[in-house]
CSV table of C-alpha atoms in Angstrom, one decimal:
chain,number,residue,atom,x,y,z
A,1,UNK,CA,43.8,2.3,158.4
A,2,UNK,CA,45.7,0.8,155.5
A,3,UNK,CA,42.9,2.1,153.3
A,4,UNK,CA,43.6,5.5,154.5
A,5,UNK,CA,47.5,5.4,153.9
A,6,UNK,CA,46.9,3.9,150.4
A,7,UNK,CA,44.2,6.8,149.6
A,8,UNK,CA,46.3,9.6,151.0
A,9,UNK,CA,48.6,10.1,148.2
A,10,UNK,CA,45.6,10.7,145.8
A,11,UNK,CA,43.9,13.1,148.3
A,12,UNK,CA,47.1,15.1,148.4
A,13,UNK,CA,47.1,15.3,144.6
A,14,UNK,CA,43.5,16.5,144.8
A,15,UNK,CA,44.3,19.0,147.5
A,16,UNK,CA,47.0,20.5,145.1
A,17,UNK,CA,44.4,21.0,142.3
A,18,UNK,CA,42.1,22.5,145.0
A,19,UNK,CA,44.7,25.2,146.0
A,20,UNK,CA,45.8,25.8,142.6
A,21,UNK,CA,42.1,26.4,141.5
A,22,UNK,CA,41.5,28.5,144.7
A,23,UNK,CA,44.7,30.6,144.4
A,24,UNK,CA,44.0,31.7,140.8
A,25,UNK,CA,40.4,32.1,141.3
A,26,UNK,CA,40.5,34.1,144.5
A,27,UNK,CA,43.1,36.6,142.9
A,28,UNK,CA,41.0,37.0,139.6
A,29,UNK,CA,37.9,37.4,141.9
A,30,UNK,CA,39.4,40.0,144.0
A,31,UNK,CA,40.5,42.1,140.9
A,32,UNK,CA,37.2,41.6,139.5
A,33,UNK,CA,35.5,42.7,142.9
A,34,UNK,CA,37.6,45.8,143.0
A,35,UNK,CA,36.6,46.6,139.4
A,36,UNK,CA,33.0,46.2,140.0
A,37,UNK,CA,33.0,47.9,143.1
A,38,UNK,CA,34.5,51.0,141.6
A,39,UNK,CA,31.9,50.8,138.9
A,40,UNK,CA,29.3,50.7,141.5
A,41,UNK,CA,30.6,53.9,142.9
A,42,UNK,CA,31.7,55.8,139.5
A,43,UNK,CA,29.9,58.9,138.9
A,44,UNK,CA,27.9,57.4,135.8
A,45,UNK,CA,24.7,55.9,136.3
A,46,UNK,CA,25.0,53.5,133.4
A,47,UNK,CA,28.1,51.9,134.9
A,48,UNK,CA,26.5,51.9,138.4
A,49,UNK,CA,23.7,49.8,136.7
A,50,UNK,CA,25.9,47.4,134.8
A,51,UNK,CA,27.8,46.6,138.3
A,52,UNK,CA,24.4,46.3,140.1
A,53,UNK,CA,22.9,43.9,137.5
A,54,UNK,CA,26.0,41.7,137.5
A,55,UNK,CA,26.0,41.5,141.5
A,56,UNK,CA,22.2,40.9,141.7
A,57,UNK,CA,22.6,38.1,139.0
A,58,UNK,CA,25.2,36.3,140.7
A,59,UNK,CA,23.8,36.8,144.2
A,60,UNK,CA,20.4,35.4,143.1
A,61,UNK,CA,21.4,32.3,141.7
A,62,UNK,CA,22.8,29.2,142.9
A,63,UNK,CA,26.5,28.4,142.5
A,64,UNK,CA,26.0,25.0,141.1
A,65,UNK,CA,23.6,26.7,138.3
A,66,UNK,CA,26.4,29.2,137.7
A,67,UNK,CA,28.8,26.5,137.0
A,68,UNK,CA,26.6,24.6,134.7
A,69,UNK,CA,25.9,27.8,132.8
A,70,UNK,CA,29.5,28.4,132.4
A,71,UNK,CA,30.8,24.7,131.6
A,72,UNK,CA,27.6,23.4,129.8
A,73,UNK,CA,25.7,26.3,128.6
A,74,UNK,CA,28.5,28.6,127.3
A,75,UNK,CA,30.3,25.3,125.7
A,76,UNK,CA,27.1,24.5,124.1
A,77,UNK,CA,27.3,27.5,121.9
A,78,UNK,CA,30.3,26.3,120.4
A,79,UNK,CA,32.3,29.6,120.1
A,80,UNK,CA,35.0,28.2,122.3
A,81,UNK,CA,35.5,25.0,124.6
A,82,UNK,CA,36.3,25.5,128.3
A,83,UNK,CA,37.9,22.6,129.7
A,84,UNK,CA,36.2,21.7,133.1
A,85,UNK,CA,39.5,23.1,135.4
A,86,UNK,CA,39.1,26.6,133.5
A,87,UNK,CA,35.4,26.7,133.7
A,88,UNK,CA,35.6,25.9,137.3
A,89,UNK,CA,38.1,28.7,138.1
A,90,UNK,CA,36.0,31.3,136.0
A,91,UNK,CA,33.0,30.4,138.0
A,92,UNK,CA,34.7,30.7,141.5
A,93,UNK,CA,36.1,34.0,140.4
A,94,UNK,CA,33.0,35.4,139.1
A,95,UNK,CA,31.0,34.4,142.2
A,96,UNK,CA,33.8,35.5,144.7
A,97,UNK,CA,33.9,38.7,142.6
A,98,UNK,CA,30.5,39.7,143.1
A,99,UNK,CA,30.6,39.2,146.8
A,100,UNK,CA,34.0,40.9,147.0
A,101,UNK,CA,32.8,43.9,145.3
A,102,UNK,CA,29.8,44.4,147.7
A,103,UNK,CA,32.5,43.9,150.5
A,104,UNK,CA,34.9,46.4,149.0
A,105,UNK,CA,32.2,49.0,148.2
A,106,UNK,CA,30.9,48.9,151.8
A,107,UNK,CA,34.6,49.2,152.9
A,108,UNK,CA,35.1,52.2,150.7
A,109,UNK,CA,31.9,54.0,151.7
A,110,UNK,CA,32.8,53.5,155.3
A,111,UNK,CA,35.8,55.9,155.1
A,112,UNK,CA,35.0,59.5,156.5
A,113,UNK,CA,34.2,61.9,153.7
A,114,UNK,CA,36.8,64.3,155.6
A,115,UNK,CA,39.6,61.8,154.5
A,116,UNK,CA,38.6,62.5,150.6
A,117,UNK,CA,38.3,66.3,151.3
A,118,UNK,CA,41.5,66.3,153.0
A,119,UNK,CA,43.2,64.6,150.2
A,120,UNK,CA,41.6,66.6,147.4
A,121,UNK,CA,42.2,70.1,149.1
A,122,UNK,CA,45.9,69.0,149.0
A,123,UNK,CA,45.7,68.9,145.1
A,124,UNK,CA,45.5,65.0,144.8
A,125,UNK,CA,43.0,64.0,142.1
A,126,UNK,CA,40.4,61.4,142.7
A,127,UNK,CA,42.5,58.4,141.6
A,128,UNK,CA,45.3,59.4,143.8
A,129,UNK,CA,42.9,59.8,146.6
A,130,UNK,CA,41.3,56.5,146.1
A,131,UNK,CA,44.7,54.6,145.8
A,132,UNK,CA,46.6,56.4,148.6
A,133,UNK,CA,44.1,57.3,151.0
A,134,UNK,CA,40.9,55.7,150.9
A,135,UNK,CA,41.7,52.0,149.6
A,136,UNK,CA,44.6,51.4,152.2
A,137,UNK,CA,42.1,52.3,155.0
A,138,UNK,CA,39.3,50.4,153.4
A,139,UNK,CA,41.2,47.2,152.9
A,140,UNK,CA,42.2,47.2,156.6
A,141,UNK,CA,38.6,47.4,157.8
A,142,UNK,CA,37.4,44.7,155.1
A,143,UNK,CA,40.1,42.1,155.9
A,144,UNK,CA,37.7,40.0,158.3
A,145,UNK,CA,34.9,39.9,155.7
A,146,UNK,CA,37.2,39.3,152.9
A,147,UNK,CA,38.7,36.2,154.8
A,148,UNK,CA,35.2,35.0,155.4
A,149,UNK,CA,34.3,35.2,151.7
A,150,UNK,CA,37.7,33.5,150.9
A,151,UNK,CA,36.8,30.6,153.2
A,152,UNK,CA,33.4,30.4,151.4
A,153,UNK,CA,35.1,30.3,147.9
A,154,UNK,CA,37.5,27.8,149.1
A,155,UNK,CA,34.6,25.5,150.1
A,156,UNK,CA,32.5,26.2,146.9
A,157,UNK,CA,35.6,24.8,144.8
A,158,UNK,CA,34.5,21.5,146.1
A,159,UNK,CA,31.4,21.6,143.9
A,160,UNK,CA,33.7,21.7,141.0
A,161,UNK,CA,33.9,17.9,141.5
A,162,UNK,CA,30.6,17.6,139.8
A,163,UNK,CA,31.9,18.6,136.6
A,164,UNK,CA,34.8,16.1,137.0
A,165,UNK,CA,37.3,18.4,138.1
A,166,UNK,CA,40.1,16.2,140.1
A,167,UNK,CA,39.9,18.4,142.9
A,168,UNK,CA,40.1,17.2,146.6
A,169,UNK,CA,36.5,16.3,146.9
A,170,UNK,CA,36.7,14.4,143.6
A,171,UNK,CA,39.6,12.5,144.8
A,172,UNK,CA,37.7,11.7,147.8
A,173,UNK,CA,34.8,10.3,146.0
A,174,UNK,CA,36.9,8.0,144.2
A,175,UNK,CA,38.8,6.7,146.9
A,176,UNK,CA,35.7,6.2,148.8
A,177,UNK,CA,34.2,3.9,146.1
A,178,UNK,CA,37.7,2.3,145.4
A,179,UNK,CA,38.3,1.3,149.0
A,180,UNK,CA,34.9,0.7,150.1
A,181,UNK,CA,35.6,2.7,153.2
A,182,UNK,CA,33.6,5.8,152.8
A,183,UNK,CA,33.2,6.6,156.5
A,184,UNK,CA,37.1,7.2,157.1
A,185,UNK,CA,37.9,8.6,153.6
A,186,UNK,CA,35.2,11.4,153.9
A,187,UNK,CA,36.3,11.8,157.7
A,188,UNK,CA,39.9,12.4,156.5
A,189,UNK,CA,38.5,14.8,153.7
A,190,UNK,CA,36.7,16.8,156.1
A,191,UNK,CA,39.7,17.0,158.3
A,192,UNK,CA,42.0,18.1,155.3
A,193,UNK,CA,39.5,21.0,154.3
A,194,UNK,CA,39.5,21.9,157.9
A,195,UNK,CA,43.2,22.3,158.2
A,196,UNK,CA,43.5,24.3,155.2
A,197,UNK,CA,40.6,26.6,156.3
A,198,UNK,CA,42.2,26.8,159.8
A,199,UNK,CA,45.4,27.8,158.2
A,200,UNK,CA,43.8,30.5,156.0
A,201,UNK,CA,42.3,32.0,159.0
A,202,UNK,CA,45.4,32.2,160.9
A,203,UNK,CA,47.3,33.9,158.0
A,204,UNK,CA,44.4,36.4,157.8
A,205,UNK,CA,44.5,37.4,161.5
A,206,UNK,CA,48.3,37.6,161.3
A,207,UNK,CA,47.9,40.0,158.4
A,208,UNK,CA,45.4,41.9,160.4
A,209,UNK,CA,47.4,42.2,163.4
A,210,UNK,CA,50.2,43.6,161.3
A,211,UNK,CA,48.3,46.0,159.6
A,212,UNK,CA,46.0,47.1,162.3
A,213,UNK,CA,44.7,50.7,162.2
A,214,UNK,CA,46.3,52.8,164.8
B,1,UNK,CA,45.8,91.2,141.4
B,2,UNK,CA,43.7,90.0,144.4
B,3,UNK,CA,44.6,86.7,146.0
B,4,UNK,CA,40.8,85.9,146.0
B,5,UNK,CA,38.0,87.6,144.4
B,6,UNK,CA,34.4,86.2,145.1
B,7,UNK,CA,31.6,87.7,142.7
B,8,UNK,CA,28.0,87.0,143.4
B,9,UNK,CA,28.6,83.7,144.9
B,10,UNK,CA,25.6,81.4,145.0
B,11,UNK,CA,25.4,77.9,146.7
B,12,UNK,CA,22.2,75.5,146.9
B,13,UNK,CA,21.9,72.1,148.2
B,14,UNK,CA,18.9,70.8,146.3
B,15,UNK,CA,16.0,73.3,147.4
B,16,UNK,CA,18.0,74.6,150.2
B,17,UNK,CA,19.9,78.0,149.5
B,18,UNK,CA,22.6,78.2,151.7
B,19,UNK,CA,24.6,81.1,150.0
B,20,UNK,CA,22.4,83.7,148.4
B,21,UNK,CA,24.6,86.3,147.1
B,22,UNK,CA,28.2,86.9,148.4
B,23,UNK,CA,30.8,89.2,147.1
B,24,UNK,CA,34.3,89.9,148.7
B,25,UNK,CA,37.9,90.5,147.8
B,26,UNK,CA,40.9,89.2,149.7
B,27,UNK,CA,44.2,91.0,148.9
B,28,UNK,CA,47.8,89.2,149.5
B,29,UNK,CA,48.8,88.9,153.0
B,30,UNK,CA,45.5,89.7,154.5
B,31,UNK,CA,44.0,87.9,157.4
B,32,UNK,CA,40.2,87.6,157.0
B,33,UNK,CA,38.0,86.3,159.6
B,34,UNK,CA,34.7,84.8,159.1
B,35,UNK,CA,32.1,85.0,161.9
B,36,UNK,CA,28.5,84.3,162.0
B,37,UNK,CA,25.7,82.0,163.7
B,38,UNK,CA,25.6,78.3,162.8
B,39,UNK,CA,24.1,77.5,159.6
B,40,UNK,CA,24.6,80.9,158.2
B,41,UNK,CA,26.7,79.4,155.3
B,42,UNK,CA,30.2,80.6,156.6
B,43,UNK,CA,31.8,77.1,156.3
B,44,UNK,CA,30.1,76.6,152.9
B,45,UNK,CA,31.5,79.9,151.9
B,46,UNK,CA,34.9,78.7,152.7
B,47,UNK,CA,34.5,75.4,151.1
B,48,UNK,CA,33.5,77.1,147.9
B,49,UNK,CA,37.0,78.8,147.7
B,50,UNK,CA,38.6,75.7,146.7
B,51,UNK,CA,35.7,74.2,145.1
B,52,UNK,CA,35.1,71.6,147.8
B,53,UNK,CA,31.5,72.5,147.2
B,54,UNK,CA,30.5,72.6,143.6
B,55,UNK,CA,29.6,76.3,143.1
B,56,UNK,CA,25.9,77.1,142.0
B,57,UNK,CA,26.1,80.4,140.6
B,58,UNK,CA,28.7,83.4,140.5
B,59,UNK,CA,32.4,83.5,140.1
B,60,UNK,CA,35.4,82.7,142.5
B,61,UNK,CA,38.8,83.8,141.2
B,62,UNK,CA,42.1,82.5,142.9
B,63,UNK,CA,44.9,84.7,141.7
B,64,UNK,CA,43.0,85.5,138.8
B,65,UNK,CA,41.9,82.0,137.9
B,66,UNK,CA,38.1,81.7,137.6
B,67,UNK,CA,37.6,78.3,139.5
B,68,UNK,CA,34.1,78.1,138.3
B,69,UNK,CA,35.3,77.6,135.0
B,70,UNK,CA,34.9,73.6,134.3
B,71,UNK,CA,38.1,73.7,132.0
B,72,UNK,CA,40.2,74.9,135.1
B,73,UNK,CA,42.5,72.2,136.4
B,74,UNK,CA,41.1,72.5,140.0
B,75,UNK,CA,43.8,70.1,141.6
B,76,UNK,CA,46.4,72.7,140.5
B,77,UNK,CA,44.6,75.5,142.0
B,78,UNK,CA,44.2,73.5,145.2
B,79,UNK,CA,47.8,73.0,145.5
B,80,UNK,CA,48.0,76.6,146.1
B,81,UNK,CA,45.3,76.8,148.6
B,82,UNK,CA,46.0,74.8,151.9
B,83,UNK,CA,42.9,73.9,153.8
B,84,UNK,CA,42.6,73.0,157.7
B,85,UNK,CA,39.3,71.3,158.8
B,86,UNK,CA,37.5,71.3,162.1
B,87,UNK,CA,37.9,67.5,162.4
B,88,UNK,CA,41.7,67.5,161.3
B,89,UNK,CA,41.2,64.6,158.7
B,90,UNK,CA,44.6,63.4,159.3
B,91,UNK,CA,45.3,60.4,157.3
B,92,UNK,CA,45.3,57.7,160.3
B,93,UNK,CA,47.2,54.9,158.4
B,94,UNK,CA,50.2,57.2,157.8
B,95,UNK,CA,52.7,58.6,160.4
B,96,UNK,CA,52.9,62.3,161.0
B,97,UNK,CA,55.9,62.7,158.7
B,98,UNK,CA,54.1,60.6,155.8
B,99,UNK,CA,51.1,62.8,156.4
B,100,UNK,CA,53.1,65.9,155.8
B,101,UNK,CA,55.3,64.5,152.8
B,102,UNK,CA,52.3,62.6,151.0
B,103,UNK,CA,51.3,65.3,148.7
B,104,UNK,CA,54.5,67.0,148.0
B,105,UNK,CA,55.8,63.5,146.8
B,106,UNK,CA,52.9,62.5,145.0
B,107,UNK,CA,52.6,65.8,143.3
B,108,UNK,CA,56.4,65.7,142.3
B,109,UNK,CA,57.2,68.8,144.3
B,110,UNK,CA,60.7,67.2,145.2
B,111,UNK,CA,62.0,63.8,145.9
B,112,UNK,CA,61.4,62.3,149.3
B,113,UNK,CA,64.5,63.4,150.9
B,114,UNK,CA,63.7,67.1,150.3
B,115,UNK,CA,60.1,66.7,151.3
B,116,UNK,CA,61.0,64.9,154.6
B,117,UNK,CA,63.6,67.9,155.1
B,118,UNK,CA,60.9,70.5,154.5
B,119,UNK,CA,58.5,68.3,156.6
B,120,UNK,CA,60.9,68.4,159.8
B,121,UNK,CA,61.1,72.2,159.3
B,122,UNK,CA,57.4,72.5,159.5
B,123,UNK,CA,56.9,70.1,162.2
B,124,UNK,CA,59.5,72.2,164.2
B,125,UNK,CA,57.5,75.3,163.4
B,126,UNK,CA,54.3,73.8,165.0
B,127,UNK,CA,56.4,72.3,167.8
B,128,UNK,CA,55.9,68.7,166.8
B,129,UNK,CA,59.3,67.4,165.5
B,130,UNK,CA,59.5,64.7,168.1
B,131,UNK,CA,56.3,63.4,166.8
B,132,UNK,CA,57.4,62.8,163.3
B,133,UNK,CA,57.2,58.9,163.6
B,134,UNK,CA,54.0,58.6,165.7
B,135,UNK,CA,50.4,57.9,164.1
B,136,UNK,CA,47.7,60.4,164.4
B,137,UNK,CA,45.7,58.2,166.8
B,138,UNK,CA,48.6,58.7,169.4
B,139,UNK,CA,48.1,62.6,169.4
B,140,UNK,CA,45.9,64.9,171.1
B,141,UNK,CA,43.5,67.0,169.5
B,142,UNK,CA,45.7,70.1,169.5
B,143,UNK,CA,48.6,68.1,168.3
B,144,UNK,CA,46.7,66.7,165.5
B,145,UNK,CA,45.4,70.1,164.3
B,146,UNK,CA,49.0,71.4,164.3
B,147,UNK,CA,50.1,68.4,162.3
B,148,UNK,CA,47.2,69.2,159.7
B,149,UNK,CA,48.6,72.8,159.5
B,150,UNK,CA,51.9,71.6,158.6
B,151,UNK,CA,50.5,69.2,156.3
B,152,UNK,CA,48.8,72.1,154.4
B,153,UNK,CA,51.8,74.3,154.6
B,154,UNK,CA,54.0,71.4,153.0
B,155,UNK,CA,52.5,72.3,149.4
B,156,UNK,CA,53.8,75.9,149.9
B,157,UNK,CA,50.4,77.3,149.5
B,158,UNK,CA,49.7,81.1,149.0
B,159,UNK,CA,46.5,81.1,150.7
B,160,UNK,CA,45.4,79.1,153.7
B,161,UNK,CA,41.6,78.3,154.5
B,162,UNK,CA,40.7,77.5,158.1
B,163,UNK,CA,37.4,75.8,158.9
B,164,UNK,CA,36.6,76.3,162.5
B,165,UNK,CA,40.2,74.9,163.4
B,166,UNK,CA,39.7,75.2,167.1
B,167,UNK,CA,36.0,74.1,167.4
B,168,UNK,CA,36.7,70.4,168.2
B,169,UNK,CA,39.6,70.9,170.7
B,170,UNK,CA,39.5,70.9,174.4
B,171,UNK,CA,39.8,74.4,175.8
B,172,UNK,CA,43.5,74.0,176.9
B,173,UNK,CA,44.5,72.9,173.2
B,174,UNK,CA,43.0,76.0,171.8
B,175,UNK,CA,46.0,78.4,172.5
B,176,UNK,CA,48.7,76.4,170.8
B,177,UNK,CA,47.0,76.1,167.7
B,178,UNK,CA,45.9,79.9,167.7
B,179,UNK,CA,49.6,80.5,168.3
B,180,UNK,CA,50.6,78.7,165.2
B,181,UNK,CA,48.1,80.5,163.2
B,182,UNK,CA,49.1,84.0,164.5
B,183,UNK,CA,52.9,83.0,163.7
B,184,UNK,CA,51.7,82.3,160.0
B,185,UNK,CA,49.7,85.4,160.1
B,186,UNK,CA,52.7,87.6,161.1
B,187,UNK,CA,54.8,85.8,158.4
B,188,UNK,CA,52.4,87.2,155.8
B,189,UNK,CA,50.3,84.2,154.9
B,190,UNK,CA,47.0,85.2,153.2
B,191,UNK,CA,44.4,83.6,155.4
B,192,UNK,CA,40.5,83.0,155.5
B,193,UNK,CA,39.5,81.8,158.8
B,194,UNK,CA,36.1,80.7,159.8
B,195,UNK,CA,36.1,80.8,163.6
B,196,UNK,CA,34.3,81.2,166.9
B,197,UNK,CA,37.2,82.7,168.5
B,198,UNK,CA,36.3,86.4,168.6
B,199,UNK,CA,39.5,87.2,170.5
B,200,UNK,CA,41.7,85.8,167.6
B,201,UNK,CA,39.2,87.6,165.2
B,202,UNK,CA,39.7,91.0,166.9
B,203,UNK,CA,43.6,90.7,167.4
B,204,UNK,CA,44.7,89.1,164.2
B,205,UNK,CA,42.0,89.9,161.6
B,206,UNK,CA,42.7,92.7,159.0
B,207,UNK,CA,39.1,92.6,158.4
B,208,UNK,CA,36.1,90.7,159.8
B,209,UNK,CA,33.3,89.3,157.6
B,210,UNK,CA,29.9,88.7,159.5
B,211,UNK,CA,27.7,86.4,157.6
B,212,UNK,CA,24.1,85.5,158.3
B,213,UNK,CA,21.4,84.1,156.3
B,214,UNK,CA,23.4,83.4,153.2
B,215,UNK,CA,24.9,86.9,152.8
B,216,UNK,CA,27.8,88.8,154.0
B,217,UNK,CA,25.9,91.2,156.1
B,218,UNK,CA,28.8,93.3,157.4
B,219,UNK,CA,32.6,93.5,156.7
B,220,UNK,CA,34.9,95.9,158.3
B,221,UNK,CA,38.2,96.0,160.3
B,222,UNK,CA,37.7,94.2,163.7
B,223,UNK,CA,37.7,97.5,165.8
B,224,UNK,CA,34.9,98.9,163.7
B,225,UNK,CA,32.9,95.6,163.4
B,226,UNK,CA,33.1,94.6,167.1
B,227,UNK,CA,33.0,98.1,168.5
B,228,UNK,CA,30.5,99.9,166.3
B,229,UNK,CA,28.5,97.3,164.5
B,230,UNK,CA,26.0,98.8,161.8
B,231,UNK,CA,23.7,96.1,161.4
B,232,UNK,CA,20.8,94.8,163.8
B,233,UNK,CA,21.7,91.3,163.2
B,234,UNK,CA,25.5,91.9,163.6
B,235,UNK,CA,24.4,93.5,167.0
B,236,UNK,CA,22.1,90.8,167.8
B,237,UNK,CA,24.9,88.1,167.1
B,238,UNK,CA,27.7,89.9,169.0
B,239,UNK,CA,25.7,90.6,172.1
B,240,UNK,CA,25.2,86.7,172.4
B,241,UNK,CA,28.8,85.8,172.0
B,242,UNK,CA,30.8,88.7,173.2
């Protein structure tokens, strides 16, 4: 019990890092996903292609390889040097962005064509139609899948411990070896992740209920 | 100047030629009813009038502006051409009031206050003022379609297009919607109405267009077209629906 009490403050520090990385990466990832989805649906073949190649590349490779590529691979070129936290945020954002873009694309396409026609017939241009009519409806529909991807991305942040980011998992590893109580430390680690993810899904279902489509 | 002038309109979907050659003119305050069998191209004809369909050939002039000209600001033209759809297409995430005020506010036809005042007047006109704060999902089909009419009127259009406005309604709802359309017609709105309601066409139409096989087969005042059709195809169609 004492080992856990001693380890706990370190784990909380790690949790802060995890939430910080997750918070920034998920917002960037969502914006990236929105841009990629719109490119994917744009009336220009070349843009569709670029978006599709990006999504396929991310979906077709493991997260850890993407992380190594960005942290070790890009840094080895010598043009710039990303610290491990930045590299981690970038990787999580790019990875989530690819998945988000597919969710957003499907959401946009699920909205009835009549909605676009009604908006355009009133004189709204395509940007106004997307912004005021299509996206608000699409987002409500996407919310459960978006939550799901956010949870996956949160869990992916634990892999950043491999490049030495002092996140929750990394702090757990340090405490496990420092205290020689791996069983209890990793148990607590799991419980902390579980609680955070549980709170995240509660928040999501609250938002969902608030914005339910009538 | 005519409100609408259609010259040798053509429209194909891939290899399928839906509109082969149509020409007609609609004058100010005229009510034109378009009838014909399903698949004859009458909805496509209507949708070409505000370029919801890309036009394959010919010209469509709205108040003298050739909307087939790629340089034309189609969004501007559409502000003057209201459209009502068979499936209503109300915005489900907006209240009735927001449905009606959205376009005027976003397109800067006035501030929110003025738009709402106008919206309430229009909702009065279609008999749905008390539904202003409701969402479309809470309305019946007939109520939805009347809101859709109010929404289109909020932009002060000079022309109203109706694409089978009563076809998706329960029979007891049809009358309310037709009454609103009749009132509009009496107030002098220029209207093009694709419809299966022969009664409405006979009563309100200044002219009736019979469309079949991608052509305007026959075009006449309702009394003549219904009472004394000239073409075999018109006769055959009318014998089935009347």
